[in-house]
Amino acid sequence: MRIHKYEKIWLTFGIGCLFVFLTVVGVSAFAEGNQPPSCLTTIDPEKVDQTPPFNKPGLVKTGNNEYQLNMVASAFTFTPNQIEIPKGAKVTINITSKDVIHGFEVAGTNVNMMVEPGYVNSFTKTFNQPGEYTIVCNEYCGAGHHMMYGRIKVVDK
Amino acid sequence: MMNETMKVDRRDAKLALAHIYVAFTALALGGLAGLLQTLVRSGKLQLPAGISYYTILTTHGTLLGLVLTTFFIIGFQFAAISRTAGTLSDRVRFWSWVGFWTMTVGTAMTVFFILTGQASVLYTFYAPLQAHPGFYLGLTLLVVGSWISGFATFAHYARWKKEHPGKASPLLTFMAVTNMALWLVCTLGVAATVLFQLLPWSLGFVDRINILVSRTLFWYFGHPLVYFWLLPAYMVWYVCIPKIIGGKIFSDSLARLAFILFLFLSIPVGFHHQLLEPGITPFWKFVQVVLTFMVVIPSLMTAFAMFATFEAYGRSKGATGLFGWLRKLPWGDARFFAPFVGMVFFIPAGAGGIINASHQMDQVVHNTMWVTGHFHLTVATTVVLTFFGAAYWLVPHLSGRVMTKAMNRLAIIQAVVWAIGMSFMSGSMHFEGLLGAPRRSAFSTYGNSPQALEWIPYQIAQAVGGTILFIGIILVLVIITNLAFFAPKGETEFPVAEAAEPQERAALALENWKLWIGITVALILIAYTVPFIDMIQNAPPGSKGYKLW
């Protein structure tokens, strides 16, 4: 099979770009820890209300300027749905679902997770910009899907 | 010998046309649903009679994503193998009709349960939302029907090989066989989840369902599905377009190699749709991201082959300068123009795909309108415009008619309308997604949140785009109806180009199916075995069904 000289150049350039892209993604993921949410914890979806920490959803202080935000998604609400976070705080968001699949997205940021019944999902974010953010459910969950939202207020302490 | 195969046999033409009629009926209904969606999402329209937005959304996705594509592709491929590998045998044709009717009955069932509001689960039908069992059964018939057609295709190919020992099969037939092989391997995933999980669960034989396993099996199918749509478009680009412009196929064996690479690399990539899910370790997600990126290689090969063909043709007509050959292309011919517009849109579409597949960037765009914008460029522009362009010669070829100058002009206008409509709609979807607007949602201001109010102007732009696209759908339906029933009788060519160097030996070596299927299976096992065992061993209690619409 004859490969034209120009095609060789083109493919070498293309495959070179591919390796650059993959290296960037890989280094960011494995060396700098920018991994996608992949908490491997399971939970009984029907016993979420009895299982800590989801029996008492909300923001918990865990260290100096470090917090855990434990949330429950269900059709068609987030609990809690009004959250105040001090500016600059490092917040680990844990979330699970009581019924169907939901999405958890803090619009305009990179906080974005699938929320699936039976699993806890988790993502850590430092909120440096004060302001108000909308939490939306971004996976179809039924007739009230577009009514499912919450608010995060990042406030100066 | 040549004359025998130049014209698709009338009986085979009927078979191909039947598929194409169902495809364009799906376009009409699904397109109307799409128009209504953009209008509802703009906030200016409420659906009458309590019809749910999500019912319309399910109709749109299922009819256009699954029905239009599958029927058009199988119809086109039957015409292609009949044209290049000879008339189908009576047995193959009989089974192809069985496949057609199985698919059609399945489609009718599925659409019935969607339209009666018993299956508003969107075309991804994620459990534990639970549709009526008839919805899953209809989908099963659609898939099983396509398998019957797939095996009919293989049987036809096997007969050709037996009759022509030591020869490479015709390129179009080879490509159709590769695409059906890809389809059979990938639909095993969706068949497994529907047959072993969703059907028994929706019928009440079992109480609970493993969500992550069903999602993984779905996406094992869901991404190769995209390549099943794309490869027939590539068949048109590689083989038919060169003939339409008057050129030659750049390289027969490189075209075959690209198709084999798609077979290898399209299937073990589903996790890049599941990057933000809880039950899969980051390592395995990354493995599949790497495999996903590899698909860039055959895509780049295709891009090169296309432009090499165009340039070689232009220069043979005396074009000079770096881009002088562009002026020599037949811009007034809709059979070339519509697919070319599709190719142009594939450049931003492919770039968007690389963004979606990247770990950290997906974090920003996952499940936002960006994704909707992305596949409206890939599937709803590149693939669909190529199918339209192909239909402009395929339908009159099969119906024994000719395309008139007036229809050709209308087809050029159609492609321009499509490009404008899609630029509005998909463009604003991309921007809206970057601002965080979720996909698959009805109109909402999220309690008048300032962020959501920013999205609304884009949603209005989407409705403008959607309306223009609907005009495009009406135009294409007018053209296709004309070509099938009203155009003047005559002979239309089924364009199949010759290779620039026809006697390459590599072509034959590229038909080692045992090896290709073996490599495909090996890659799938590498990409899925460990995480799959993990999903089953560390499974949470299953979910019971919910009907929340």
XYZ file of C-alpha atoms in Angstrom:
706
model
C 0.000 0.000 0.000
C 1.529 3.261 -1.113
C 1.130 6.241 1.155
C 1.647 9.580 -0.511
C 4.452 11.753 0.873
C 2.094 14.621 1.725
C -0.263 12.220 3.441
C 2.654 10.972 5.561
C 3.428 14.535 6.612
C -0.223 15.230 7.349
C -0.654 12.053 9.417
C 2.616 12.607 11.290
C 1.450 16.096 12.181
C -2.008 14.828 13.177
C -0.766 11.943 15.285
C 1.805 14.277 16.844
C -1.021 16.618 17.890
C -2.889 13.648 19.283
C 0.010 12.734 21.546
C 0.393 16.323 22.678
C -3.328 16.481 23.557
C -3.247 13.172 25.383
C -0.112 14.135 27.283
C -1.747 17.365 28.405
C -4.876 15.537 29.545
C -2.855 12.761 31.188
C -0.455 15.056 33.051
C -3.322 17.213 34.247
C -5.247 14.151 35.401
C -2.560 11.982 36.962
C 0.172 14.429 37.953
C -1.934 17.428 38.952
C -4.937 15.474 40.192
C -7.564 17.044 37.929
C -9.498 13.811 37.803
C -13.124 13.479 36.906
C -15.447 12.655 39.814
C -15.099 8.917 40.424
C -15.983 8.231 44.039
C -16.388 4.476 44.206
C -18.604 4.445 47.305
C -21.946 2.670 47.119
C -25.100 3.230 49.163
C -28.575 1.704 49.372
C -30.688 4.221 47.401
C -33.752 3.486 49.536
C -31.925 4.104 52.814
C -30.291 7.410 51.947
C -32.219 9.228 54.692
C -30.834 6.876 57.355
C -27.250 6.693 56.072
C -24.676 9.194 57.343
C -23.716 11.752 56.218
C -26.837 12.018 54.055
C -29.200 11.706 57.015
C -28.181 15.286 57.829
C -27.501 16.973 54.501
C -25.750 20.337 54.552
C -22.428 22.073 54.896
C -20.036 20.715 57.554
C -16.739 22.292 58.550
C -13.970 19.704 58.454
C -10.835 21.789 58.844
C -9.320 25.208 58.558
C -11.227 26.670 55.602
C -12.236 23.168 54.495
C -15.794 21.962 54.237
C -17.902 19.022 53.235
C -21.164 19.698 51.458
C -23.388 16.628 51.699
C -26.342 16.715 49.349
C -29.245 14.529 48.349
C -30.872 14.677 44.931
C -34.395 13.399 44.394
C -37.181 14.141 41.950
C -37.329 17.162 41.723
C -35.243 18.807 44.461
C -31.763 19.190 45.809
C -31.453 19.030 49.609
C -30.255 21.518 50.747
C -31.010 23.925 47.930
C -29.757 27.204 49.410
C -26.108 27.056 50.376
C -23.738 29.716 51.637
C -20.057 29.070 51.203
C -17.309 31.319 52.574
C -15.086 32.758 49.860
C -11.874 30.816 49.338
C -13.145 27.700 51.097
C -12.218 24.291 49.763
C -15.447 22.353 49.544
C -15.814 18.636 48.918
C -19.286 18.052 47.526
C -20.728 14.577 48.186
C -23.997 13.753 46.545
C -26.277 10.790 46.009
C -29.735 10.132 44.595
C -32.795 8.660 46.265
C -34.575 7.692 43.057
C -33.514 8.165 39.429
C -30.416 9.565 37.734
C -29.871 13.290 38.179
C -27.190 15.733 37.192
C -25.429 18.135 39.541
C -23.959 21.140 37.809
C -22.936 24.477 39.247
C -23.608 26.503 36.123
C -20.655 28.396 34.725
C -18.052 26.369 36.659
C -16.405 22.998 36.222
C -18.442 21.463 39.054
C -20.378 18.837 37.149
C -21.332 15.309 38.206
C -23.684 12.505 37.347
C -25.763 11.517 40.356
C -26.808 7.892 40.184
C -28.894 5.874 42.610
C -26.702 3.461 44.585
C -23.558 5.553 44.251
C -22.041 8.518 46.017
C -20.315 11.003 43.727
C -17.773 13.494 44.927
C -15.923 16.548 43.646
C -13.695 19.079 45.371
C -13.733 22.737 44.450
C -12.344 25.941 45.900
C -14.759 28.820 45.424
C -12.626 31.921 44.944
C -15.117 34.210 43.238
C -17.865 35.711 45.400
C -21.302 35.686 43.845
C -24.389 33.655 43.279
C -24.346 30.413 41.325
C -27.264 28.354 40.058
C -27.203 24.613 40.609
C -29.083 22.824 37.834
C -30.038 19.221 37.306
C -28.571 18.476 33.891
C -29.741 14.910 33.393
C -33.361 14.303 32.455
C -35.204 12.947 35.497
C -38.901 13.355 34.659
C -41.652 15.902 34.215
C -40.225 18.374 36.740
C -36.617 18.097 35.561
C -36.367 21.755 34.552
C -37.777 22.877 37.910
C -34.987 21.185 39.837
C -32.416 23.728 40.959
C -30.595 25.248 43.880
C -28.346 28.201 44.736
C -24.837 28.566 46.024
C -23.880 31.921 47.457
C -20.174 32.492 47.852
C -19.851 35.183 50.525
C -17.031 37.164 52.139
C -16.557 35.980 55.682
C -20.412 -8.099 -16.685
C -20.178 -4.336 -16.234
C -23.590 -3.677 -17.754
C -25.185 -6.265 -15.551
C -24.139 -4.418 -12.416
C -24.507 -0.852 -13.604
C -28.181 -0.617 -12.742
C -29.578 -1.816 -9.441
C -32.019 -4.647 -10.092
C -35.652 -3.497 -9.925
C -36.506 -5.921 -7.134
C -33.518 -4.709 -5.102
C -34.481 -1.130 -5.891
C -37.907 -1.714 -4.357
C -36.265 -3.015 -1.197
C -33.928 -0.034 -0.928
C -36.744 2.420 -1.647
C -38.957 0.916 1.067
C -36.212 1.668 3.608
C -35.787 5.193 2.272
C -39.532 5.936 2.493
C -39.586 4.984 6.175
C -36.468 7.104 6.744
C -38.012 10.232 5.242
C -41.332 9.679 7.019
C -39.324 9.623 10.246
C -37.641 12.859 9.151
C -41.021 14.539 8.683
C -42.403 13.536 12.084
C -39.148 13.869 14.014
C -38.393 17.200 12.368
C -41.764 18.588 13.430
C -41.030 17.455 16.992
C -37.670 19.232 16.772
C -39.295 22.480 15.641
C -41.760 22.333 18.553
C -38.893 21.755 20.985
C -36.981 24.843 19.948
C -40.191 26.900 20.133
C -41.047 25.639 23.626
C -37.515 26.188 24.838
C -37.602 29.785 23.599
C -40.320 30.396 26.203
C -42.751 31.692 23.572
C -44.872 28.594 23.098
C -46.717 26.135 25.275
C -47.720 22.798 23.844
C -51.487 22.356 23.563
C -53.612 19.599 25.090
C -51.195 18.834 27.880
C -48.589 17.310 25.534
C -45.334 17.033 27.431
C -42.141 18.625 26.171
C -40.361 15.413 27.072
C -42.708 13.322 24.921
C -41.784 15.528 21.967
C -38.121 15.274 22.893
C -38.296 11.473 22.999
C -40.065 11.436 19.622
C -37.428 13.696 18.060
C -34.430 11.765 19.367
C -35.787 8.320 18.604
C -37.128 9.067 15.138
C -34.136 11.051 13.914
C -31.296 9.434 15.862
C -32.370 5.824 15.503
C -35.050 5.425 12.825
C -34.094 7.905 10.077
C -30.439 6.907 10.227
C -30.802 3.132 10.500
C -33.384 2.863 7.725
C -31.570 5.186 5.327
C -28.243 3.446 5.925
C -29.561 -0.060 5.428
C -31.513 0.977 2.321
C -28.480 2.750 0.869
C -26.218 -0.200 1.634
C -28.543 -2.706 -0.016
C -28.536 -0.539 -3.134
C -24.732 -0.247 -2.894
C -24.053 -3.985 -2.615
C -26.558 -4.775 -5.347
C -24.905 -2.192 -7.611
C -21.302 -3.269 -6.956
C -21.473 -6.982 -6.071
C -24.404 -7.929 -8.276
C -28.117 -8.502 -7.880
C -29.162 -10.023 -4.555
C -30.145 -13.676 -4.629
C -33.802 -14.466 -3.984
C -32.947 -15.816 -0.560
C -30.913 -12.794 0.475
C -33.663 -10.523 -0.806
C -36.324 -12.483 1.087
C -34.431 -12.177 4.352
C -33.780 -8.500 3.694
C -37.531 -7.960 3.465
C -37.969 -9.902 6.701
C -35.422 -7.528 8.241
C -37.252 -4.516 6.842
C -40.657 -5.550 8.198
C -39.233 -6.501 11.593
C -37.641 -3.062 11.846
C -40.792 -1.317 10.644
C -43.101 -3.118 13.066
C -40.624 -2.383 15.876
C -40.523 1.280 14.927
C -44.310 1.551 14.822
C -44.578 -0.035 18.278
C -41.932 2.225 19.763
C -43.470 5.360 18.286
C -46.947 4.335 19.470
C -45.798 4.024 23.073
C -43.873 7.291 22.889
C -46.742 9.290 21.378
C -49.257 7.915 23.871
C -47.032 9.246 26.634
C -46.071 5.847 28.018
C -42.381 6.129 27.266
C -41.150 9.688 27.840
C -37.692 8.375 28.674
C -35.767 10.061 25.830
C -33.869 8.085 23.235
C -31.254 7.069 25.808
C -33.975 5.445 28.016
C -31.815 5.545 31.143
C -33.066 3.293 33.941
C -34.475 3.552 36.563
C -36.983 5.650 34.610
C -39.220 2.851 33.425
C -41.086 2.921 30.132
C -43.896 0.633 29.016
C -42.522 -2.827 28.056
C -43.866 -2.277 24.533
C -41.333 0.537 24.071
C -38.408 -1.776 24.826
C -39.928 -4.576 22.774
C -40.294 -2.235 19.782
C -36.635 -1.218 20.097
C -35.650 -4.885 20.282
C -37.467 -5.593 17.026
C -35.770 -2.595 15.410
C -32.354 -3.957 16.373
C -33.143 -7.594 15.541
C -34.479 -6.532 12.131
C -31.231 -4.702 11.448
C -29.293 -7.848 12.385
C -31.259 -9.893 9.854
C -30.355 -7.296 7.219
C -26.743 -7.415 8.413
C -26.540 -11.188 7.941
C -28.201 -10.848 4.534
C -25.429 -8.390 3.604
C -22.743 -10.833 4.799
C -24.339 -13.674 2.817
C -24.310 -11.588 -0.348
C -20.661 -10.678 0.228
C -19.731 -14.326 0.891
C -21.342 -15.383 -2.390
C -19.361 -12.742 -4.296
C -16.109 -13.895 -2.651
C -16.874 -17.501 -3.585
C -17.563 -16.556 -7.188
C -14.442 -14.376 -7.459
C -11.656 -16.284 -5.700
C -8.430 -14.359 -5.178
C -10.005 -10.980 -5.931
C -10.576 -7.988 -3.699
C -14.263 -7.266 -3.249
C -15.760 -4.087 -4.720
C -14.902 -1.167 -2.448
C -18.508 -0.147 -1.692
C -19.439 -3.702 -0.781
C -16.384 -3.989 1.453
C -17.367 -0.771 3.206
C -20.986 -1.871 3.687
C -19.779 -5.155 5.180
C -17.406 -3.341 7.550
C -20.186 -1.029 8.678
C -22.589 -3.903 9.327
C -19.850 -5.755 11.250
C -19.359 -2.667 13.408
C -23.134 -2.447 13.897
C -23.509 -6.078 14.916
C -20.696 -5.912 17.446
C -21.877 -2.667 19.022
C -25.599 -3.467 19.153
C -24.754 -6.515 21.290
C -24.420 -4.050 24.165
C -27.816 -2.433 23.794
C -29.409 -5.817 23.090
C -27.919 -7.191 26.305
C -29.251 -4.370 28.463
C -32.689 -4.392 26.825
C -33.156 -8.171 26.808
C -31.559 -9.125 30.101
C -32.183 -5.995 32.160
C -34.850 -3.609 30.927
C -37.466 -5.994 29.504
C -37.620 -8.426 32.460
C -37.627 -5.470 34.842
C -40.357 -3.503 33.041
C -42.484 -6.656 32.766
C -42.133 -7.178 36.509
C -40.170 -10.464 36.382
C -37.402 -8.870 38.435
C -37.715 -5.990 40.891
C -34.433 -4.245 40.555
C -31.904 -3.189 37.975
C -28.181 -2.470 38.097
C -28.005 1.117 36.840
C -24.309 1.347 36.111
C -24.219 -1.915 34.170
C -27.160 -0.790 32.027
C -25.530 2.577 31.348
C -22.237 0.970 30.455
C -23.869 -1.463 28.061
C -25.810 1.425 26.561
C -22.708 3.530 25.925
C -20.771 0.544 24.653
C -23.364 0.833 21.861
C -23.994 4.580 22.010
C -20.711 5.846 20.623
C -20.098 3.281 17.873
C -23.658 4.126 16.821
C -22.236 7.486 15.790
C -19.714 5.759 13.530
C -22.440 3.549 12.103
C -24.040 6.821 10.955
C -20.797 8.320 9.764
C -19.360 5.422 7.744
C -22.090 5.454 5.058
C -21.414 9.182 4.684
C -17.756 8.258 4.198
C -18.791 5.650 1.633
C -20.444 8.426 -0.365
C -17.400 10.679 0.068
C -14.793 8.065 -0.826
C -16.542 6.317 -3.692
C -19.456 8.350 -5.083
C -18.296 11.974 -4.838
C -15.102 11.394 -6.903
C -17.258 10.021 -9.731
C -19.727 12.921 -9.454
C -16.978 15.505 -9.844
C -15.291 13.434 -12.549
C -12.223 12.365 -10.599
C -10.845 9.132 -9.182
C -10.631 7.468 -5.777
C -7.398 8.658 -4.185
C -6.427 5.228 -2.896
C -8.582 2.115 -2.727
C -6.528 0.366 -0.074
C -6.119 3.425 2.162
C -9.900 3.798 2.113
C -10.234 0.185 3.227
C -7.616 0.690 5.925
C -9.513 3.713 7.266
C -12.686 1.628 7.539
C -10.879 -1.188 9.336
C -9.413 1.330 11.794
C -12.926 2.618 12.471
C -14.039 -0.938 13.177
C -11.228 -1.363 15.726
C -11.408 1.993 17.379
C -15.059 2.977 17.435
C -16.254 0.408 19.934
C -14.012 0.438 23.039
C -14.646 4.131 23.720
C -17.979 4.360 25.568
C -16.535 5.559 28.885
C -15.861 9.007 27.483
C -19.642 9.447 27.738
C -19.398 8.361 31.361
C -16.467 10.509 32.474
C -18.507 12.156 35.233
C -19.999 8.976 36.658
C -19.274 7.683 40.117
C -18.649 3.945 39.670
C -15.725 3.810 37.206
C -12.110 4.435 38.208
C -10.256 7.341 36.607
C -7.626 5.002 35.196
C -10.109 3.079 33.028
C -11.789 6.283 31.990
C -8.409 7.508 30.757
C -7.738 4.278 28.856
C -10.917 4.813 26.878
C -10.169 8.505 26.375
C -6.895 7.432 24.723
C -8.725 4.945 22.507
C -11.305 7.605 21.637
C -8.603 10.004 20.508
C -7.150 7.340 18.212
C -10.236 7.671 16.023
C -8.639 10.927 14.913
C -6.257 8.894 12.716
C -8.780 7.390 10.256
C -10.660 10.702 10.341
C -7.537 12.561 9.232
C -6.927 9.932 6.547
C -10.425 10.559 5.241
C -9.977 14.321 5.247
C -6.747 13.913 3.284
C -8.276 11.554 0.749
C -11.171 13.945 0.120
C -9.104 17.018 -0.464
C -6.503 15.078 -2.446
C -9.274 13.875 -4.757
C -10.635 17.401 -5.135
C -7.237 18.914 -5.787
C -6.132 16.195 -8.219
C -9.348 16.686 -10.165
C -9.026 20.491 -10.209
C -5.419 20.345 -11.378
C -6.277 17.849 -14.122
C -8.692 20.535 -15.364
C -5.852 23.047 -15.501
C -6.201 24.746 -12.133
C -3.173 26.689 -10.964
C -2.076 28.229 -7.695
C -2.504 26.860 -4.181
C -6.310 26.900 -4.122
C -7.150 27.368 -7.804
C -8.614 23.834 -7.932
C -11.435 24.913 -5.623
C -12.920 26.921 -8.502
C -13.047 23.872 -10.782
C -15.373 21.898 -8.522
C -19.003 21.470 -9.643
C -20.612 23.899 -7.225
C -23.869 23.900 -9.134
C -24.406 20.157 -8.665
C -26.438 19.389 -5.529
C -25.066 15.827 -5.447
C -21.675 17.404 -4.720
C -22.705 20.612 -2.995
C -24.840 19.183 -0.161
C -22.218 16.644 1.005
C -19.498 19.289 0.654
C -21.344 21.622 3.029
C -21.533 18.626 5.362
C -17.758 18.125 5.138
C -17.109 21.767 5.983
C -19.282 21.522 9.093
C -17.383 18.416 10.126
C -14.272 20.478 10.866
C -15.708 22.361 13.896
C -17.739 19.255 14.762
C -14.614 17.109 15.031
C -12.830 19.742 17.106
C -15.823 19.826 19.462
C -15.648 16.051 19.742
C -12.055 16.225 20.944
C -13.168 18.705 23.598
C -15.977 16.428 24.778
C -13.664 13.459 25.054
C -11.045 15.279 27.143
C -11.155 14.674 30.909
C -11.102 18.222 32.205
C -12.891 20.001 29.384
C -15.797 17.588 29.521
C -16.232 18.704 33.124
C -17.359 22.095 31.838
C -19.571 20.999 28.948
C -20.935 17.610 30.040
C -24.736 17.457 29.689
C -24.948 21.102 28.713
C -26.441 22.460 25.505
C -22.902 22.351 24.101
C -23.284 18.603 23.601
C -26.582 19.068 21.809
C -24.908 21.639 19.584
C -22.059 19.216 18.917
C -24.110 16.322 17.611
C -26.318 18.628 15.598
C -23.145 19.436 13.666
C -21.893 15.861 13.304
C -25.030 13.857 12.739
C -27.629 16.445 11.851
C -25.390 18.324 9.425
C -22.431 16.294 8.163
C -24.173 12.937 7.994
C -27.649 14.143 7.106
C -26.554 16.529 4.337
C -24.463 13.728 2.849
C -27.502 11.443 2.968
C -29.584 14.140 1.273
C -26.909 14.534 -1.404
C -26.850 10.759 -1.916
C -30.649 10.593 -2.065
C -30.599 13.085 -4.950
C -29.142 10.412 -7.220
C -30.097 7.265 -5.324
C -33.849 7.856 -5.254
C -34.200 8.684 -8.996
C -31.818 5.829 -9.845
C -34.052 3.429 -7.943
C -37.350 4.916 -9.110
C -36.255 5.162 -12.769
C -36.510 8.937 -12.953
C -34.244 11.943 -13.403
C -33.588 15.018 -11.343
C -34.619 18.157 -13.198
C -32.654 21.416 -13.192
C -35.378 23.012 -11.076
C -35.096 20.282 -8.444
C -31.316 20.556 -8.482
C -31.600 24.287 -7.843
C -34.061 23.657 -5.024
C -31.601 21.123 -3.559
C -28.794 23.726 -3.604
C -31.112 26.178 -1.836
C -31.975 23.414 0.641
C -28.319 22.904 1.559
C -27.812 26.652 2.004
C -30.954 26.892 4.171
C -29.673 23.982 6.248
C -26.270 25.594 6.711
C -27.811 28.889 7.814
C -30.355 27.263 10.124
C -27.754 25.047 11.709
C -25.287 27.889 12.175
C -27.923 29.725 14.188
C -29.134 26.745 16.135
C -25.962 24.805 16.767
C -23.874 27.943 17.178
C -26.103 29.310 19.913
C -26.313 25.885 21.532
C -22.522 25.807 21.809
C -22.352 29.277 23.403
C -25.292 28.605 25.682
C -23.680 25.377 26.823
C -20.451 27.157 27.706
C -22.542 29.428 29.949
C -23.865 26.349 31.704
C -27.370 25.795 30.295
C -28.401 22.148 30.699
C -29.453 19.998 27.761
C -32.752 18.073 27.584
C -34.669 20.620 29.670
C -37.904 22.445 28.989
C -38.017 26.225 29.309
C -37.096 27.388 32.795
C -35.681 30.509 34.399
C -34.633 28.536 37.482
C -36.406 30.955 39.817
C -35.317 34.013 37.782
C -31.673 33.302 38.429
C -29.479 35.876 36.670
C -27.450 33.082 35.066
C -30.501 31.424 33.520
C -31.790 34.769 32.215
C -28.537 35.053 30.226
C -29.395 31.833 28.409
C -32.755 32.960 27.069
C -31.527 35.084 24.126
C -29.602 32.028 22.890
C -32.736 29.933 23.207
C -34.585 32.405 21.032
C -31.770 32.198 18.471
C -32.136 28.406 18.584
C -35.826 28.740 17.784
C -34.975 30.945 14.807
C -32.448 28.330 13.652
C -34.912 25.515 14.295
C -37.561 27.256 12.203
C -35.126 27.741 9.302
C -34.138 24.070 9.586
C -37.770 23.041 9.471
C -38.113 24.937 6.186
C -35.079 22.902 5.077
C -36.914 19.704 6.007
C -39.989 20.737 4.010
C -37.759 21.475 0.997
C -36.010 18.119 1.155
C -39.332 16.297 1.507
C -40.628 18.114 -1.577
C -37.514 17.101 -3.524
C -37.565 13.463 -2.410
C -41.300 13.093 -3.115
C -40.718 14.564 -6.551
C -37.794 12.238 -7.281
C -39.673 9.182 -6.085
C -43.059 9.780 -7.743
C -43.299 12.785 -10.047
C -39.986 13.525 -11.788
C -39.692 12.707 -15.518
C -38.867 9.071 -16.297
C -35.301 8.339 -17.301
C -31.951 6.916 -16.341
C -29.962 8.288 -13.420
C -26.463 7.071 -12.711
C -25.397 5.383 -9.465
C -21.941 6.987 -9.295
C -19.091 4.628 -8.429
C -15.601 5.970 -9.078
C -12.547 4.016 -10.139
C -9.397 3.951 -8.065
C -6.458 6.043 -9.240
C -4.310 2.903 -9.119
C -6.714 -0.003 -9.535
C -4.237 -2.871 -9.303
C -3.026 -2.465 -5.743
C -2.409 -5.779 -4.065
C -2.981 -4.428 -0.559
C -6.733 -4.318 -1.147
C -7.056 -8.082 -0.967
C -4.914 -8.351 2.163
C -7.379 -6.012 3.882
C -10.129 -8.619 3.834
C -8.799 -10.784 6.631
C -12.003 -10.734 8.668
C -10.948 -13.277 11.274
C -8.015 -11.054 12.164
C -10.008 -7.797 12.138
C -12.849 -9.157 14.257
C -10.262 -10.756 16.550
C -8.472 -7.445 17.103
C -11.806 -5.686 17.659
C -12.829 -8.214 20.309
C -9.415 -8.031 21.965
C -9.611 -4.230 22.211
C -13.109 -4.442 23.666
C -11.987 -6.992 26.252
C -9.003 -4.834 27.215
C -11.156 -1.741 27.594
C -14.098 -3.283 29.420
C -13.270 -6.508 31.306
C -11.759 -5.134 34.519
C -14.160 -2.211 35.023
C -17.105 -4.453 34.196
C -16.133 -7.054 36.788
C -15.697 -4.201 39.221
C -19.204 -2.904 38.511
C -20.730 -6.264 39.249
C -18.609 -7.104 42.297
C -19.042 -3.702 43.910
C -22.637 -3.274 42.900
C -24.980 -1.311 45.156
C -28.511 -2.632 45.756
C -30.383 -2.350 42.461
C -33.049 0.219 41.660
C -36.747 -0.314 41.241
C -38.577 1.427 38.420
C -39.896 4.993 38.407
C -42.413 6.622 36.118
C -41.901 10.317 36.768
C -43.576 11.934 33.782
